[in-house]
Coordinates of C-alpha atoms in Angstrom, one line a residue:
Chain A
M238 CA -25.4 5.9 -38.3
A239 CA -27.7 4.8 -41.1
T240 CA -26.2 6.6 -44.1
S241 CA -23.0 8.6 -44.1
G242 CA -23.0 11.9 -45.9
P243 CA -20.4 13.3 -48.3
V244 CA -18.4 15.0 -45.6
T245 CA -18.1 11.8 -43.6
E246 CA -17.2 9.8 -46.7
K247 CA -14.4 12.3 -47.4
A248 CA -13.1 12.1 -43.8
L249 CA -13.1 8.3 -43.9
K250 CA -11.3 8.3 -47.3
L251 CA -8.7 10.6 -45.7
L252 CA -8.2 8.4 -42.8
R253 CA -7.7 5.4 -45.0
N254 CA -5.2 7.1 -47.3
L255 CA -3.2 9.6 -45.4
P256 CA -0.4 8.7 -43.0
R257 CA -1.0 8.3 -39.3
V258 CA -2.1 11.5 -37.6
T259 CA 0.5 12.5 -35.0
I260 CA 1.3 15.7 -33.1
A261 CA 4.0 16.4 -35.7
N262 CA 1.5 16.8 -38.5
L263 CA -1.3 18.7 -36.8
K264 CA -1.9 22.5 -36.5
D265 CA -4.4 24.4 -34.5
L266 CA -7.0 26.7 -36.3
P267 CA -5.6 30.1 -37.0
G268 CA -7.9 31.9 -34.6
N269 CA -7.0 29.6 -31.7
Q270 CA -3.2 30.0 -31.9
R271 CA -1.8 32.4 -29.4
K272 CA 1.4 34.3 -30.2
Y273 CA 4.4 34.1 -27.9
D274 CA 4.6 37.4 -26.0
K275 CA 8.1 38.9 -26.2
R276 CA 7.1 41.9 -23.9
R277 CA 8.5 44.6 -26.1
G278 CA 7.3 48.1 -26.6
L279 CA 5.8 51.0 -24.6
K280 CA 3.4 49.1 -22.2
K281 CA 5.3 45.8 -21.9
G282 CA 8.8 47.2 -21.8
R283 CA 10.4 49.0 -18.8
S284 CA 10.5 46.2 -16.1
H285 CA 9.2 43.5 -18.5
G286 CA 6.8 41.9 -16.0
R287 CA 9.5 41.4 -13.3
G288 CA 8.5 44.0 -10.8
T289 CA 10.8 46.7 -9.2
K290 CA 14.4 46.1 -7.9
G291 CA 14.9 43.2 -5.5
Q292 CA 15.7 39.5 -6.1
G293 CA 12.7 39.1 -8.4
Q294 CA 13.9 41.6 -11.0
R295 CA 17.7 40.8 -10.5
M296 CA 17.4 37.0 -10.8
T297 CA 19.0 36.3 -7.5
L298 CA 16.1 34.4 -5.9
P299 CA 17.3 31.5 -3.6
R300 CA 16.9 27.8 -4.4
L301 CA 13.4 26.2 -4.4
G302 CA 12.4 25.2 -0.8
F303 CA 14.4 27.8 1.0
E304 CA 12.4 29.4 3.8
G305 CA 14.5 32.4 4.7
G306 CA 16.9 30.6 7.1
N307 CA 14.7 28.3 9.2
T308 CA 14.9 24.6 8.6
P309 CA 12.8 24.1 5.5
F310 CA 10.0 21.6 5.3
Y311 CA 11.9 19.2 3.1
L312 CA 14.7 18.9 5.7
K313 CA 12.5 19.1 8.9
V314 CA 10.8 15.8 8.5
P315 CA 13.3 13.0 9.3
Q316 CA 13.6 9.7 7.4
E317 CA 11.8 6.7 9.0
P318 CA 13.4 3.4 8.0
Y319 CA 10.3 1.5 9.2
Y320 CA 8.4 2.9 6.2
R321 CA 11.1 2.1 3.6
G322 CA 9.6 0.2 0.7
H323 CA 6.1 0.8 2.2
H324 CA 4.9 2.0 -1.2
L325 CA 5.8 -1.3 -2.8
R326 CA 4.2 -3.7 -0.3
R327 CA 1.2 -5.7 -1.3
E328 CA -2.0 -5.5 0.8
Y329 CA -4.6 -8.2 1.3
P330 CA -7.7 -6.7 2.9
P331 CA -9.1 -9.2 5.4
L332 CA -12.4 -11.1 5.2
S333 CA -13.3 -13.2 8.2
L334 CA -14.8 -16.7 8.1
L335 CA -17.7 -15.2 10.1
Q336 CA -18.4 -12.7 7.4
L337 CA -18.2 -15.4 4.8
Q338 CA -20.6 -17.6 6.8
R339 CA -23.0 -14.7 7.1
M340 CA -22.9 -14.0 3.3
I341 CA -23.7 -17.7 2.7
D342 CA -26.5 -17.7 5.3
L343 CA -28.2 -14.7 3.7
G344 CA -27.9 -16.1 0.2
R345 CA -25.5 -13.5 -1.0
I346 CA -23.0 -16.2 -2.0
D347 CA -24.0 -19.6 -3.4
A348 CA -22.0 -22.3 -1.6
D349 CA -22.8 -24.8 -4.3
E350 CA -20.6 -23.0 -6.8
P351 CA -16.8 -22.4 -6.4
I352 CA -16.2 -19.1 -4.6
D353 CA -13.4 -16.9 -5.8
L354 CA -12.5 -13.2 -5.6
T355 CA -15.0 -12.3 -8.3
T356 CA -17.8 -13.9 -6.3
L357 CA -16.8 -11.9 -3.2
C358 CA -16.5 -8.6 -5.0
N359 CA -19.9 -9.1 -6.8
T360 CA -21.7 -9.3 -3.4
N361 CA -20.8 -5.6 -3.0
L362 CA -20.0 -6.4 0.6
Y363 CA -16.3 -6.7 0.1
H364 CA -14.2 -4.4 -1.9
I365 CA -10.7 -4.4 -3.5
E366 CA -9.2 -1.0 -4.3
L367 CA -6.5 -1.5 -6.9
H368 CA -5.0 2.0 -6.5
K369 CA -4.3 1.1 -2.8
R370 CA -2.0 -1.7 -3.7
H371 CA -4.6 -4.4 -2.8
F372 CA -3.7 -7.7 -4.3
G373 CA -6.5 -9.9 -3.1
V374 CA -8.4 -11.3 -0.2
N375 CA -7.0 -12.5 3.1
L376 CA -9.3 -15.0 4.7
T377 CA -8.9 -14.7 8.5
D378 CA -9.8 -17.1 11.2
E379 CA -12.3 -15.0 13.1
G380 CA -15.4 -17.3 13.2
A381 CA -13.4 -20.5 12.6
D382 CA -15.4 -22.2 15.4
V383 CA -18.8 -21.4 13.9
F384 CA -17.9 -21.8 10.3
A385 CA -20.1 -24.7 8.9
A386 CA -20.3 -24.4 5.2
K387 CA -18.7 -26.8 2.7
V388 CA -17.1 -24.6 0.1
N389 CA -14.5 -24.6 -2.7
I390 CA -12.9 -21.2 -2.1
E391 CA -10.0 -19.5 -3.9
V392 CA -8.2 -16.7 -2.0
Q393 CA -4.9 -14.8 -2.1
W394 CA -3.8 -15.2 1.5
T395 CA -4.7 -17.3 4.5
D396 CA -3.4 -19.0 7.5
E397 CA -3.4 -22.5 9.0
V398 CA -6.4 -22.2 11.3
T399 CA -8.6 -21.0 8.4
I400 CA -7.5 -23.8 6.2
A401 CA -8.3 -26.3 9.0
A402 CA -11.7 -24.7 9.5
I403 CA -12.7 -25.1 5.9
E404 CA -11.3 -28.6 5.4
R405 CA -13.0 -29.7 8.6
N406 CA -16.4 -29.1 7.0
G407 CA -15.3 -31.1 3.9
G408 CA -14.4 -28.1 1.8
T409 CA -11.3 -27.1 -0.2
I410 CA -9.2 -23.9 -0.2
T411 CA -6.6 -22.7 -2.7
T412 CA -4.4 -19.7 -2.6
R413 CA -3.5 -18.1 -5.9
Y414 CA -2.0 -14.9 -7.2
F415 CA -3.4 -12.4 -9.6
D416 CA -1.1 -9.9 -11.4
P417 CA -2.5 -6.3 -11.6
L418 CA -4.2 -6.6 -15.0
S419 CA -5.7 -9.9 -14.2
L420 CA -6.8 -8.5 -10.8
A421 CA -8.6 -5.6 -12.5
A422 CA -10.5 -8.2 -14.6
V423 CA -11.3 -10.4 -11.6
V424 CA -12.4 -7.6 -9.3
N425 CA -14.8 -6.0 -11.8
P426 CA -15.5 -8.4 -14.7
L427 CA -18.3 -6.2 -16.1
R428 CA -16.1 -3.2 -16.4
F429 CA -13.3 -5.3 -17.9
F430 CA -15.5 -6.9 -20.5
S431 CA -16.8 -3.4 -21.5
R432 CA -13.2 -2.5 -22.4
G433 CA -13.3 -5.0 -25.3
I434 CA -9.7 -6.3 -24.7
P435 CA -8.8 -10.0 -24.7
I436 CA -8.9 -11.8 -21.3
P437 CA -5.3 -11.7 -20.0
K438 CA -3.2 -14.7 -19.1
C439 CA -2.4 -14.4 -15.4
K440 CA 1.4 -14.0 -14.8
L441 CA 3.3 -15.9 -12.2
P442 CA 3.8 -14.3 -8.8
P443 CA 6.8 -12.0 -8.0
E444 CA 9.9 -13.6 -6.4
D445 CA 9.0 -12.7 -2.8
A446 CA 5.5 -14.2 -3.2
L447 CA 6.6 -17.3 -5.2
E448 CA 7.6 -19.2 -2.1
F449 CA 4.2 -18.7 -0.5
Y450 CA 2.2 -19.9 -3.5
M451 CA 4.5 -23.0 -4.0
D452 CA 4.1 -24.1 -0.4
P453 CA 1.5 -26.9 0.1
K454 CA 1.0 -25.8 3.7
N455 CA -0.7 -22.6 2.3
R456 CA -2.5 -24.7 -0.3
G457 CA -0.7 -22.8 -3.0
Y458 CA -1.9 -23.2 -6.6
L459 CA 1.7 -23.9 -7.7
A460 CA 2.2 -26.6 -5.1
D461 CA 2.2 -30.4 -5.7
Q462 CA -1.2 -31.9 -5.3
E463 CA 0.2 -35.0 -3.5
H464 CA 1.8 -32.8 -0.9
I465 CA -1.5 -30.9 -0.4
S466 CA -3.3 -34.2 0.3
E467 CA -0.6 -35.1 2.9
G468 CA -1.1 -31.6 4.3
R469 CA -4.8 -32.2 4.7
L470 CA -4.2 -35.3 6.8
E471 CA -1.6 -33.5 8.9
L472 CA -4.0 -30.7 9.7
A473 CA -6.8 -33.1 10.6
Q474 CA -4.5 -34.8 13.1
K475 CA -3.2 -31.5 14.5
Y476 CA -6.6 -29.9 15.1
G477 CA -8.4 -33.1 16.0
Y478 CA -11.1 -33.6 13.4
K479 CA -12.0 -36.5 11.1
L480 CA -11.2 -35.8 7.4
T481 CA -14.0 -37.1 5.1
D482 CA -13.0 -38.8 1.9
I483 CA -13.5 -36.1 -0.8
Q484 CA -13.8 -38.7 -3.6
E485 CA -17.0 -40.1 -2.1
D486 CA -18.5 -36.6 -1.8
P487 CA -21.5 -36.0 -4.1
M488 CA -20.0 -32.5 -4.7
F489 CA -16.6 -33.8 -5.7
D490 CA -16.7 -32.2 -9.1
M491 CA -17.5 -28.8 -7.7
L492 CA -15.0 -29.1 -4.9
T493 CA -12.1 -30.1 -7.2
K494 CA -12.8 -27.5 -9.8
R495 CA -9.6 -25.5 -10.3
K496 CA -8.4 -22.8 -12.7
N497 CA -5.2 -23.2 -14.7
P498 CA -2.3 -21.1 -13.3
S499 CA -2.8 -18.6 -16.2
Q500 CA -6.6 -18.7 -16.2
V501 CA -8.5 -15.8 -14.7
F502 CA -12.1 -16.9 -15.0
F503 CA -13.8 -20.3 -14.8
G504 CA -14.8 -21.5 -18.2
L505 CA -13.2 -18.6 -20.2
N506 CA -9.7 -19.0 -21.6
P507 CA -7.1 -16.2 -21.9
G508 CA -7.2 -14.5 -25.4
W509 CA -10.9 -14.6 -25.7
I510 CA -12.9 -11.3 -26.0
V511 CA -16.3 -11.1 -24.5
N512 CA -19.0 -9.2 -26.4
L513 CA -21.6 -8.2 -23.9
K514 CA -23.9 -6.5 -26.4
D515 CA -24.3 -9.4 -28.8
K516 CA -23.9 -12.0 -25.9
C517 CA -21.1 -14.0 -27.4
V518 CA -17.5 -14.8 -26.9
I519 CA -15.0 -14.1 -29.7
K520 CA -12.1 -16.6 -29.9
P521 CA -9.0 -16.3 -32.1
V522 CA -8.4 -18.9 -34.7
D523 CA -4.9 -17.8 -35.7
E524 CA -2.3 -20.4 -34.6
Q525 CA 0.1 -17.7 -33.3
Y526 CA -2.5 -16.2 -31.0
K527 CA -3.5 -19.7 -29.8
T528 CA 0.0 -20.8 -28.9
Y529 CA 0.8 -17.5 -27.2
Y530 CA -2.3 -17.6 -25.0
A531 CA -2.0 -21.3 -24.3
S532 CA 1.6 -21.0 -23.1
Chain B
M98 CA 3.4 11.4 -60.0
A99 CA 2.8 10.0 -56.5
A100 CA 3.4 13.4 -55.0
S101 CA 0.8 14.9 -57.2
M102 CA -1.7 12.3 -56.1
L103 CA -1.0 13.2 -52.5
R104 CA -1.4 16.9 -53.3
R105 CA -4.8 16.2 -54.8
I106 CA -5.9 14.4 -51.7
V107 CA -4.6 17.2 -49.5
H108 CA -6.3 19.7 -51.7
D109 CA -9.6 17.9 -51.1
A110 CA -8.8 17.8 -47.4
N111 CA -8.2 21.5 -47.2
K112 CA -11.9 22.1 -47.4
L113 CA -12.4 20.3 -44.1
P114 CA -11.8 22.0 -40.6
I115 CA -8.6 19.9 -39.8
Q116 CA -5.4 21.3 -41.5
V117 CA -2.7 18.7 -42.1
T118 CA 0.7 20.0 -42.9
F119 CA 3.6 18.0 -44.5
S120 CA 7.2 18.7 -44.6
K121 CA 9.1 18.1 -47.8
A122 CA 10.9 15.1 -46.4
K123 CA 7.7 13.5 -45.4
Q124 CA 6.3 14.2 -48.8
L125 CA 9.1 12.2 -50.4
L126 CA 8.6 9.4 -47.9
L127 CA 5.0 9.2 -48.7
A128 CA 5.6 9.3 -52.4
R129 CA 7.4 6.0 -52.0
S130 CA 4.7 4.4 -50.0
V131 CA 1.7 5.6 -51.9
T132 CA 1.4 2.3 -53.8
E133 CA 0.9 0.5 -50.4
L134 CA -1.9 2.8 -49.4
S135 CA -4.5 0.7 -51.1
D136 CA -3.2 -2.3 -49.1
R137 CA -4.5 -0.8 -45.9
P138 CA -7.3 -2.8 -44.3
N139 CA -10.7 -1.4 -44.9
P140 CA -12.7 -1.7 -41.7
L141 CA -15.9 -2.2 -43.6
N142 CA -14.4 -5.3 -45.3
K143 CA -14.3 -8.4 -43.0
D144 CA -11.8 -10.3 -45.2
D145 CA -9.0 -7.8 -44.4
Y146 CA -8.9 -8.9 -40.7
P147 CA -7.8 -12.3 -39.2
S148 CA -10.7 -14.8 -38.8
V149 CA -12.3 -15.5 -35.5
E150 CA -14.7 -18.0 -34.0
I151 CA -17.9 -16.6 -32.4
S152 CA -19.3 -18.8 -29.6
T153 CA -22.7 -18.2 -27.9
E154 CA -22.5 -21.4 -25.8
D155 CA -19.6 -20.0 -23.7
F156 CA -21.5 -16.9 -22.8
K157 CA -23.0 -18.8 -19.9
Y158 CA -19.7 -18.6 -18.1
V159 CA -19.8 -14.8 -18.6
E160 CA -23.3 -14.6 -17.0
R161 CA -22.0 -16.3 -13.9
L162 CA -19.4 -13.5 -13.5
L163 CA -21.9 -10.6 -13.7
P164 CA -23.1 -9.2 -10.4
N165 CA -26.6 -9.4 -9.1
P166 CA -27.9 -5.8 -8.8
L167 CA -30.6 -6.7 -6.2
I168 CA -30.2 -8.0 -2.6
P169 CA -31.7 -11.5 -2.6
D170 CA -34.2 -12.7 0.0
P171 CA -32.5 -14.9 2.6
P172 CA -33.0 -18.6 2.0
N173 CA -35.1 -20.7 4.4
H174 CA -33.0 -22.6 7.0
E175 CA -34.1 -25.5 9.1
V176 CA -32.6 -24.3 12.3
Y177 CA -32.3 -20.7 13.7
P178 CA -30.1 -19.0 14.5
T179 CA -27.9 -19.8 11.5
P180 CA -24.2 -20.7 12.1
S181 CA -23.2 -17.1 11.8
G182 CA -25.9 -16.1 14.4
W183 CA -28.5 -14.6 12.1
Q184 CA -32.2 -15.0 12.8
P185 CA -35.2 -13.8 10.8
P186 CA -37.8 -11.6 12.5
Q187 CA -40.4 -13.5 14.5
E188 CA -44.2 -13.1 14.9
S189 CA -43.7 -12.2 18.6
A190 CA -42.4 -8.9 17.3
L191 CA -46.0 -7.7 16.8
D192 CA -46.8 -8.1 20.5
H193 CA -45.1 -4.9 21.5
P194 CA -46.2 -1.2 21.2
Y195 CA -43.1 -0.5 19.1
F196 CA -41.5 -2.2 16.1
I197 CA -37.9 -2.3 15.0
N198 CA -37.6 -2.7 11.2
R199 CA -34.8 -4.7 9.6
T200 CA -32.4 -3.0 7.2
S201 CA -32.4 -3.7 3.4
S202 CA -29.7 -6.3 3.9
H203 CA -31.9 -8.1 6.5
H204 CA -29.9 -7.1 9.6
L205 CA -30.8 -5.4 12.8
P206 CA -30.6 -1.6 12.6
L207 CA -27.9 -1.6 15.3
Y208 CA -24.8 0.6 15.0
L209 CA -21.8 1.6 17.0
N210 CA -20.3 5.1 16.7
T211 CA -16.8 5.8 18.0
R212 CA -16.0 9.4 18.5
A213 CA -13.4 11.6 20.3
A214 CA -10.4 9.3 19.4
G215 CA -12.0 6.2 20.9
R216 CA -13.0 7.8 24.2
Q217 CA -16.7 8.0 23.4
R218 CA -18.8 5.1 22.2
L219 CA -22.4 5.3 21.3
T220 CA -24.8 2.4 20.5
T221 CA -27.7 3.4 18.2
V222 CA -30.9 1.6 17.4
R223 CA -32.6 3.0 14.3
K224 CA -35.8 2.4 12.4
I225 CA -38.1 2.4 15.4
D226 CA -41.8 2.6 14.8
G227 CA -44.5 3.1 17.4
D228 CA -44.0 4.1 21.1
I229 CA -40.3 5.1 21.0
W230 CA -40.3 6.2 24.7
K231 CA -41.7 2.8 25.8
F232 CA -38.9 1.2 23.8
E233 CA -36.3 3.3 25.4
E234 CA -37.7 2.5 28.9
D235 CA -37.7 -1.3 28.3
L236 CA -34.2 -1.1 26.8
R237 CA -32.9 0.9 29.7
H238 CA -34.4 -1.4 32.3
Y239 CA -32.9 -4.4 30.5
L240 CA -29.4 -2.9 30.4
E241 CA -29.6 -1.8 34.0
T242 CA -30.0 -5.4 35.1
L243 CA -26.8 -6.3 33.4
T244 CA -24.5 -3.6 34.7
E245 CA -24.2 -1.3 37.7
E246 CA -23.0 1.5 35.5
P247 CA -25.6 4.3 34.8
I248 CA -27.4 3.8 31.4
I249 CA -27.6 7.2 29.7
T250 CA -29.8 7.3 26.6
Q251 CA -31.0 9.7 24.0
V252 CA -34.3 9.5 22.2
H253 CA -34.7 11.3 18.9
E254 CA -38.4 11.2 18.0
V255 CA -38.1 12.8 14.6
A256 CA -35.2 10.7 13.3
R257 CA -36.6 7.6 15.1
F258 CA -33.5 6.4 16.9
V259 CA -32.5 5.6 20.5
R260 CA -28.8 6.0 21.5
V261 CA -27.1 4.5 24.5
K262 CA -23.8 5.8 25.8
G263 CA -21.1 3.0 25.8
Y264 CA -20.5 -0.3 24.0
H265 CA -23.7 -2.3 24.3
L266 CA -23.9 -4.0 20.9
D267 CA -24.1 -7.6 22.0
D268 CA -26.6 -6.8 24.9
V269 CA -28.9 -4.7 22.7
A270 CA -28.8 -7.3 19.9
K271 CA -29.8 -10.0 22.4
F272 CA -32.6 -7.8 23.7
L273 CA -34.0 -7.2 20.2
M274 CA -33.8 -10.8 19.1
E275 CA -35.5 -12.0 22.3
K276 CA -38.3 -9.6 21.5
G277 CA -38.5 -11.1 18.0
F278 CA -37.4 -8.1 15.9

């Protein structure tokens, strides 16, 4: 768009000066409008498109769903209380420790960097489908006995054996929640940045999930760090392995890297807009914006 | 006076394909707000919008989030097989009259099909080069030593695969890895 011609200039001038265009102040071109057909006259009169005699012409058709007397479909299928609320339940598609180890062995995942849901989805070996009520990754314990990588991993659901398997190798695991908009950003950051909207601040989990993420036994991101350290010792005693001192680990900084509860990406704060074309990050300077996104 | 200004703008607009119609009430409303029309932000003027800070240093955090479009080569390990049980192809693979190629994700081309509601299971080995019948013979003899059940196989010369009826994934994987494929 090097130079704009007179028609474009006029259009832009209109856009700047006229009120907002709404459905209420638009009209179709004369040739595209279709008249409402009242069905009067020689050809359209007589039965007025309703056929001959019967219920169709006389407006005595039965209710919608009626099938002539047999039990209609909408009554034939019984209710099943087992599936009540099924459409509201959150799903966490599983990823086993064996699969994770295989990804690390083949260089699909770099174990020297923190692993989160974005890393897993970027391998293109694990997928999250938002329209199927997926809310994150469930790290399962299949392959707990062969798992040998020291990782800092952030998942959405896990169990005790998996936590023990990761901590046994000197790694750390955290469970955290992503709300749907944040999850869309996490699962496909490239698509999210292309939208040009600010990075969202991640909301707190819903009530039924809050307990899980506040429990240090699940290494929840909302739990107390002291209780988590105690939990690490407990698990080591329960499963019979020696817990190495994480502070003396050369990878201590990487292993203790955590996101804030409202932060979605490492190194990027909520409120920022990523410009992929010009390879820069746009940050708001206005105090109102800053306080909102920092809260 | 304000209404006449509007009518002038609309008169100009009438020459364009979009027709904009106003009711009388709206005209009166607009007449009141016509003085504020010039206060609207001009998208071509940066001073009309709130100020922002542009950072190129923080873009490195964005680059970490972008996916790698290519499958990387597996790194070199000191000990094979790796903890997950993976092993690269060996040089002993070239000693045979047949060759089994690895897939693009560096795995064995070994698959399990489950059909007929779980009653039928088929183990398939794909990407076979060379003497496919010799490969089928060796595989069959190997599996026959492990079980008394009859080993029923299918050889597809054109599509270059060999199928075995039943679940034999672990046994066939062991056979292929021992051969060095």
